[in-house]
């Protein structure tokens, strides 16, 4: 799901920035789910693994849209 941010990041860097707010919301969502998976007594690795890419790609999409917008 978060791979869809790659074209947005490329467009942002090419000078056609998209909205930064949805990737920012996805970033915070993924951070919270990742923290939840890591801080459970019995770590929930599938949740962590599924959300870590969203942390990085959401942040990259937000930053490139915000800084080039």
PDB file of N, CA and C in Angstrom:
ATOM      1  N   UNK A   1       0.822  -1.186   0.000  1.00  0.00           N
ATOM      2  CA  UNK A   1       0.000   0.000   0.000  1.00  0.00           C
ATOM      3  C   UNK A   1       0.873   1.258   0.000  1.00  0.00           C
ATOM      4  N   UNK A   2       1.925   1.243   0.774  1.00  0.00           N
ATOM      5  CA  UNK A   2       2.750   2.452   0.887  1.00  0.00           C
ATOM      6  C   UNK A   2       3.689   2.638  -0.292  1.00  0.00           C
ATOM      7  N   UNK A   3       3.832   1.621  -1.122  1.00  0.00           N
ATOM      8  CA  UNK A   3       4.639   1.745  -2.342  1.00  0.00           C
ATOM      9  C   UNK A   3       4.022   2.795  -3.266  1.00  0.00           C
ATOM     10  N   UNK A   4       2.727   3.033  -3.122  1.00  0.00           N
ATOM     11  CA  UNK A   4       2.068   4.040  -3.966  1.00  0.00           C
ATOM     12  C   UNK A   4       2.602   5.448  -3.700  1.00  0.00           C
ATOM     13  N   UNK A   5       3.337   5.641  -2.618  1.00  0.00           N
ATOM     14  CA  UNK A   5       3.940   6.953  -2.368  1.00  0.00           C
ATOM     15  C   UNK A   5       5.158   7.209  -3.243  1.00  0.00           C
ATOM     16  N   UNK A   6       5.735   6.180  -3.812  1.00  0.00           N
ATOM     17  CA  UNK A   6       6.947   6.368  -4.622  1.00  0.00           C
ATOM     18  C   UNK A   6       6.684   7.283  -5.817  1.00  0.00           C
ATOM     19  N   UNK A   7       5.600   7.099  -6.606  1.00  0.00           N
ATOM     20  CA  UNK A   7       5.340   8.057  -7.684  1.00  0.00           C
ATOM     21  C   UNK A   7       5.087   9.474  -7.169  1.00  0.00           C
ATOM     22  N   UNK A   8       4.429   9.591  -6.017  1.00  0.00           N
ATOM     23  CA  UNK A   8       4.196  10.930  -5.462  1.00  0.00           C
ATOM     24  C   UNK A   8       5.520  11.575  -5.078  1.00  0.00           C
ATOM     25  N   UNK A   9       6.418  10.816  -4.486  1.00  0.00           N
ATOM     26  CA  UNK A   9       7.735  11.352  -4.124  1.00  0.00           C
ATOM     27  C   UNK A   9       8.474  11.791  -5.387  1.00  0.00           C
ATOM     28  N   UNK A  10       8.411  10.966  -6.430  1.00  0.00           N
ATOM     29  CA  UNK A  10       9.075  11.326  -7.691  1.00  0.00           C
ATOM     30  C   UNK A  10       8.465  12.594  -8.286  1.00  0.00           C
ATOM     31  N   UNK A  11       7.140  12.717  -8.258  1.00  0.00           N
ATOM     32  CA  UNK A  11       6.489  13.935  -8.754  1.00  0.00           C
ATOM     33  C   UNK A  11       6.846  15.139  -7.906  1.00  0.00           C
ATOM     34  N   UNK A  12       6.894  14.947  -6.596  1.00  0.00           N
ATOM     35  CA  UNK A  12       7.274  16.051  -5.707  1.00  0.00           C
ATOM     36  C   UNK A  12       8.665  16.565  -6.056  1.00  0.00           C
ATOM     37  N   UNK A  13       9.588  15.638  -6.245  1.00  0.00           N
ATOM     38  CA  UNK A  13      10.966  16.030  -6.556  1.00  0.00           C
ATOM     39  C   UNK A  13      11.096  16.622  -7.952  1.00  0.00           C
ATOM     40  N   UNK A  14      10.178  16.253  -8.850  1.00  0.00           N
ATOM     41  CA  UNK A  14      10.206  16.774 -10.218  1.00  0.00           C
ATOM     42  C   UNK A  14       9.544  18.146 -10.319  1.00  0.00           C
ATOM     43  N   UNK A  15       8.989  18.643  -9.224  1.00  0.00           N
ATOM     44  CA  UNK A  15       8.400  19.979  -9.246  1.00  0.00           C
ATOM     45  C   UNK A  15       6.893  20.015  -9.318  1.00  0.00           C
ATOM     46  N   UNK A  16       6.229  18.873  -9.228  1.00  0.00           N
ATOM     47  CA  UNK A  16       4.759  18.815  -9.211  1.00  0.00           C
ATOM     48  C   UNK A  16       4.306  18.233  -7.876  1.00  0.00           C
ATOM     49  N   UNK A  17       4.444  19.014  -6.807  1.00  0.00           N
ATOM     50  CA  UNK A  17       4.153  18.472  -5.477  1.00  0.00           C
ATOM     51  C   UNK A  17       2.671  18.174  -5.274  1.00  0.00           C
ATOM     52  N   UNK A  18       2.421  17.087  -4.583  1.00  0.00           N
ATOM     53  CA  UNK A  18       1.063  16.730  -4.174  1.00  0.00           C
ATOM     54  C   UNK A  18       0.810  17.265  -2.771  1.00  0.00           C
ATOM     55  N   UNK A  19      -0.349  16.962  -2.254  1.00  0.00           N
ATOM     56  CA  UNK A  19      -0.689  17.398  -0.904  1.00  0.00           C
ATOM     57  C   UNK A  19       0.174  16.650   0.120  1.00  0.00           C
ATOM     58  N   UNK A  20       0.729  17.356   1.095  1.00  0.00           N
ATOM     59  CA  UNK A  20       1.568  16.690   2.092  1.00  0.00           C
ATOM     60  C   UNK A  20       0.780  16.078   3.251  1.00  0.00           C
ATOM     61  N   UNK A  21      -0.501  16.373   3.364  1.00  0.00           N
ATOM     62  CA  UNK A  21      -1.225  16.028   4.591  1.00  0.00           C
ATOM     63  C   UNK A  21      -1.602  14.570   4.703  1.00  0.00           C
ATOM     64  N   UNK A  22      -1.989  13.920   3.628  1.00  0.00           N
ATOM     65  CA  UNK A  22      -2.334  12.501   3.708  1.00  0.00           C
ATOM     66  C   UNK A  22      -1.097  11.651   4.026  1.00  0.00           C
ATOM     67  N   UNK A  23       0.059  11.897   3.386  1.00  0.00           N
ATOM     68  CA  UNK A  23       1.250  11.143   3.781  1.00  0.00           C
ATOM     69  C   UNK A  23       1.660  11.399   5.236  1.00  0.00           C
ATOM     70  N   UNK A  24       1.430  12.609   5.727  1.00  0.00           N
ATOM     71  CA  UNK A  24       1.736  12.893   7.131  1.00  0.00           C
ATOM     72  C   UNK A  24       0.843  12.064   8.051  1.00  0.00           C
ATOM     73  N   UNK A  25      -0.434  11.962   7.720  1.00  0.00           N
ATOM     74  CA  UNK A  25      -1.355  11.142   8.517  1.00  0.00           C
ATOM     75  C   UNK A  25      -0.942   9.672   8.457  1.00  0.00           C
ATOM     76  N   UNK A  26      -0.550   9.197   7.277  1.00  0.00           N
ATOM     77  CA  UNK A  26      -0.098   7.811   7.144  1.00  0.00           C
ATOM     78  C   UNK A  26       1.175   7.578   7.953  1.00  0.00           C
ATOM     79  N   UNK A  27       2.076   8.548   7.956  1.00  0.00           N
ATOM     80  CA  UNK A  27       3.311   8.448   8.739  1.00  0.00           C
ATOM     81  C   UNK A  27       2.995   8.247  10.216  1.00  0.00           C
ATOM     82  N   UNK A  28       2.130   9.105  10.781  1.00  0.00           N
ATOM     83  CA  UNK A  28       1.793   8.983  12.199  1.00  0.00           C
ATOM     84  C   UNK A  28       1.057   7.677  12.481  1.00  0.00           C
ATOM     85  N   UNK A  29       0.188   7.267  11.583  1.00  0.00           N
ATOM     86  CA  UNK A  29      -0.512   6.000  11.737  1.00  0.00           C
ATOM     87  C   UNK A  29       0.483   4.848  11.810  1.00  0.00           C
ATOM     88  N   UNK A  30       1.443   4.836  10.900  1.00  0.00           N
ATOM     89  CA  UNK A  30       2.427   3.753  10.862  1.00  0.00           C
ATOM     90  C   UNK A  30       3.361   3.789  12.072  1.00  0.00           C
ATOM     91  N   UNK A  31       3.712   4.988  12.524  1.00  0.00           N
ATOM     92  CA  UNK A  31       4.552   5.098  13.720  1.00  0.00           C
ATOM     93  C   UNK A  31       3.832   4.487  14.918  1.00  0.00           C
ATOM     94  N   UNK A  32       2.549   4.800  15.062  1.00  0.00           N
ATOM     95  CA  UNK A  32       1.810   4.279  16.211  1.00  0.00           C
ATOM     96  C   UNK A  32       1.631   2.764  16.136  1.00  0.00           C
ATOM     97  N   UNK A  33       1.322   2.226  14.949  1.00  0.00           N
ATOM     98  CA  UNK A  33       1.182   0.783  14.818  1.00  0.00           C
ATOM     99  C   UNK A  33       2.519   0.083  15.035  1.00  0.00           C
ATOM    100  N   UNK A  34       3.598   0.666  14.548  1.00  0.00           N
ATOM    101  CA  UNK A  34       4.919   0.075  14.754  1.00  0.00           C
ATOM    102  C   UNK A  34       5.267   0.063  16.235  1.00  0.00           C
ATOM    103  N   UNK A  35       5.017   1.167  16.915  1.00  0.00           N
ATOM    104  CA  UNK A  35       5.274   1.231  18.358  1.00  0.00           C
ATOM    105  C   UNK A  35       4.429   0.200  19.095  1.00  0.00           C
ATOM    106  N   UNK A  36       3.169   0.086  18.717  1.00  0.00           N
ATOM    107  CA  UNK A  36       2.290  -0.904  19.342  1.00  0.00           C
ATOM    108  C   UNK A  36       2.873  -2.312  19.182  1.00  0.00           C
ATOM    109  N   UNK A  37       3.286  -2.644  17.976  1.00  0.00           N
ATOM    110  CA  UNK A  37       3.839  -3.974  17.719  1.00  0.00           C
ATOM    111  C   UNK A  37       5.133  -4.233  18.471  1.00  0.00           C
ATOM    112  N   UNK A  38       5.949  -3.198  18.626  1.00  0.00           N
ATOM    113  CA  UNK A  38       7.230  -3.354  19.313  1.00  0.00           C
ATOM    114  C   UNK A  38       7.099  -3.393  20.827  1.00  0.00           C
ATOM    115  N   UNK A  39       6.151  -2.654  21.375  1.00  0.00           N
ATOM    116  CA  UNK A  39       6.058  -2.518  22.825  1.00  0.00           C
ATOM    117  C   UNK A  39       5.086  -3.491  23.481  1.00  0.00           C
ATOM    118  N   UNK A  40       4.443  -4.342  22.689  1.00  0.00           N
ATOM    119  CA  UNK A  40       3.638  -5.400  23.290  1.00  0.00           C
ATOM    120  C   UNK A  40       4.561  -6.347  24.056  1.00  0.00           C
ATOM    121  N   UNK A  41       4.014  -6.997  25.071  1.00  0.00           N
ATOM    122  CA  UNK A  41       4.833  -7.938  25.823  1.00  0.00           C
ATOM    123  C   UNK A  41       5.409  -9.010  24.897  1.00  0.00           C
ATOM    124  N   UNK A  42       4.557  -9.599  24.063  1.00  0.00           N
ATOM    125  CA  UNK A  42       5.005 -10.509  23.013  1.00  0.00           C
ATOM    126  C   UNK A  42       4.983  -9.724  21.709  1.00  0.00           C
ATOM    127  N   UNK A  43       6.159  -9.301  21.255  1.00  0.00           N
ATOM    128  CA  UNK A  43       6.225  -8.432  20.075  1.00  0.00           C
ATOM    129  C   UNK A  43       5.439  -9.018  18.914  1.00  0.00           C
ATOM    130  N   UNK A  44       4.777  -8.144  18.198  1.00  0.00           N
ATOM    131  CA  UNK A  44       3.946  -8.550  17.059  1.00  0.00           C
ATOM    132  C   UNK A  44       4.670  -8.152  15.775  1.00  0.00           C
ATOM    133  N   UNK A  45       5.572  -9.031  15.328  1.00  0.00           N
ATOM    134  CA  UNK A  45       6.439  -8.721  14.192  1.00  0.00           C
ATOM    135  C   UNK A  45       5.689  -8.500  12.889  1.00  0.00           C
ATOM    136  N   UNK A  46       4.617  -9.210  12.580  1.00  0.00           N
ATOM    137  CA  UNK A  46       3.903  -8.908  11.330  1.00  0.00           C
ATOM    138  C   UNK A  46       3.384  -7.467  11.278  1.00  0.00           C
ATOM    139  N   UNK A  47       2.911  -6.948  12.406  1.00  0.00           N
ATOM    140  CA  UNK A  47       2.449  -5.550  12.441  1.00  0.00           C
ATOM    141  C   UNK A  47       3.623  -4.609  12.215  1.00  0.00           C
ATOM    142  N   UNK A  48       4.734  -4.888  12.858  1.00  0.00           N
ATOM    143  CA  UNK A  48       5.915  -4.034  12.713  1.00  0.00           C
ATOM    144  C   UNK A  48       6.408  -4.041  11.269  1.00  0.00           C
ATOM    145  N   UNK A  49       6.579  -5.228  10.717  1.00  0.00           N
ATOM    146  CA  UNK A  49       7.109  -5.352   9.357  1.00  0.00           C
ATOM    147  C   UNK A  49       6.184  -4.700   8.332  1.00  0.00           C
ATOM    148  N   UNK A  50       4.883  -4.812   8.547  1.00  0.00           N
ATOM    149  CA  UNK A  50       3.924  -4.227   7.605  1.00  0.00           C
ATOM    150  C   UNK A  50       3.900  -2.708   7.663  1.00  0.00           C
ATOM    151  N   UNK A  51       4.282  -2.114   8.793  1.00  0.00           N
ATOM    152  CA  UNK A  51       4.152  -0.666   8.948  1.00  0.00           C
ATOM    153  C   UNK A  51       5.451   0.117   8.826  1.00  0.00           C
ATOM    154  N   UNK A  52       6.592  -0.532   8.970  1.00  0.00           N
ATOM    155  CA  UNK A  52       7.869   0.190   8.858  1.00  0.00           C
ATOM    156  C   UNK A  52       8.041   0.866   7.498  1.00  0.00           C
ATOM    157  N   UNK A  53       7.697   0.221   6.380  1.00  0.00           N
ATOM    158  CA  UNK A  53       7.826   0.946   5.101  1.00  0.00           C
ATOM    159  C   UNK A  53       6.962   2.209   5.059  1.00  0.00           C
ATOM    160  N   UNK A  54       5.796   2.171   5.677  1.00  0.00           N
ATOM    161  CA  UNK A  54       4.925   3.340   5.713  1.00  0.00           C
ATOM    162  C   UNK A  54       5.523   4.495   6.492  1.00  0.00           C
ATOM    163  N   UNK A  55       6.320   4.174   7.513  1.00  0.00           N
ATOM    164  CA  UNK A  55       6.991   5.230   8.277  1.00  0.00           C
ATOM    165  C   UNK A  55       7.929   5.999   7.347  1.00  0.00           C
ATOM    166  N   UNK A  56       8.768   5.268   6.635  1.00  0.00           N
ATOM    167  CA  UNK A  56       9.767   5.921   5.789  1.00  0.00           C
ATOM    168  C   UNK A  56       9.160   6.552   4.535  1.00  0.00           C
ATOM    169  N   UNK A  57       8.265   5.841   3.866  1.00  0.00           N
ATOM    170  CA  UNK A  57       7.684   6.378   2.638  1.00  0.00           C
ATOM    171  C   UNK A  57       6.711   7.518   2.930  1.00  0.00           C
ATOM    172  N   UNK A  58       5.955   7.423   4.018  1.00  0.00           N
ATOM    173  CA  UNK A  58       5.069   8.525   4.402  1.00  0.00           C
ATOM    174  C   UNK A  58       5.858   9.778   4.743  1.00  0.00           C
ATOM    175  N   UNK A  59       6.946   9.597   5.479  1.00  0.00           N
ATOM    176  CA  UNK A  59       7.798  10.744   5.823  1.00  0.00           C
ATOM    177  C   UNK A  59       8.429  11.351   4.573  1.00  0.00           C
ATOM    178  N   UNK A  60       8.909  10.496   3.674  1.00  0.00           N
ATOM    179  CA  UNK A  60       9.534  11.003   2.447  1.00  0.00           C
ATOM    180  C   UNK A  60       8.522  11.742   1.585  1.00  0.00           C
ATOM    181  N   UNK A  61       7.311  11.204   1.448  1.00  0.00           N
ATOM    182  CA  UNK A  61       6.286  11.874   0.642  1.00  0.00           C
ATOM    183  C   UNK A  61       5.898  13.207   1.272  1.00  0.00           C
ATOM    184  N   UNK A  62       5.772  13.236   2.588  1.00  0.00           N
ATOM    185  CA  UNK A  62       5.431  14.489   3.265  1.00  0.00           C
ATOM    186  C   UNK A  62       6.542  15.520   3.087  1.00  0.00           C
ATOM    187  N   UNK A  63       7.751  15.121   3.375  1.00  0.00           N
ATOM    188  CA  UNK A  63       8.865  16.078   3.317  1.00  0.00           C
ATOM    189  C   UNK A  63       9.107  16.608   1.920  1.00  0.00           C
ATOM    190  N   UNK A  64       9.050  15.729   0.925  1.00  0.00           N
ATOM    191  CA  UNK A  64       9.280  16.218  -0.429  1.00  0.00           C
ATOM    192  C   UNK A  64       8.142  17.112  -0.914  1.00  0.00           C
ATOM    193  N   UNK A  65       6.899  16.818  -0.520  1.00  0.00           N
ATOM    194  CA  UNK A  65       5.771  17.688  -0.907  1.00  0.00           C
ATOM    195  C   UNK A  65       5.838  18.996  -0.153  1.00  0.00           C
ATOM    196  N   UNK A  66       6.167  18.937   1.112  1.00  0.00           N
ATOM    197  CA  UNK A  66       6.187  20.147   1.951  1.00  0.00           C
ATOM    198  C   UNK A  66       7.339  21.063   1.572  1.00  0.00           C
ATOM    199  N   UNK A  67       8.492  20.484   1.330  1.00  0.00           N
ATOM    200  CA  UNK A  67       9.665  21.309   1.025  1.00  0.00           C
ATOM    201  C   UNK A  67       9.676  21.833  -0.405  1.00  0.00           C
ATOM    202  N   UNK A  68       8.988  21.130  -1.310  1.00  0.00           N
ATOM    203  CA  UNK A  68       8.958  21.569  -2.700  1.00  0.00           C
ATOM    204  C   UNK A  68       7.617  22.191  -3.084  1.00  0.00           C
ATOM    205  N   UNK A  69       6.723  22.324  -2.101  1.00  0.00           N
ATOM    206  CA  UNK A  69       5.390  22.854  -2.385  1.00  0.00           C
ATOM    207  C   UNK A  69       5.264  24.328  -2.219  1.00  0.00           C
TER     208      UNK A  69
END
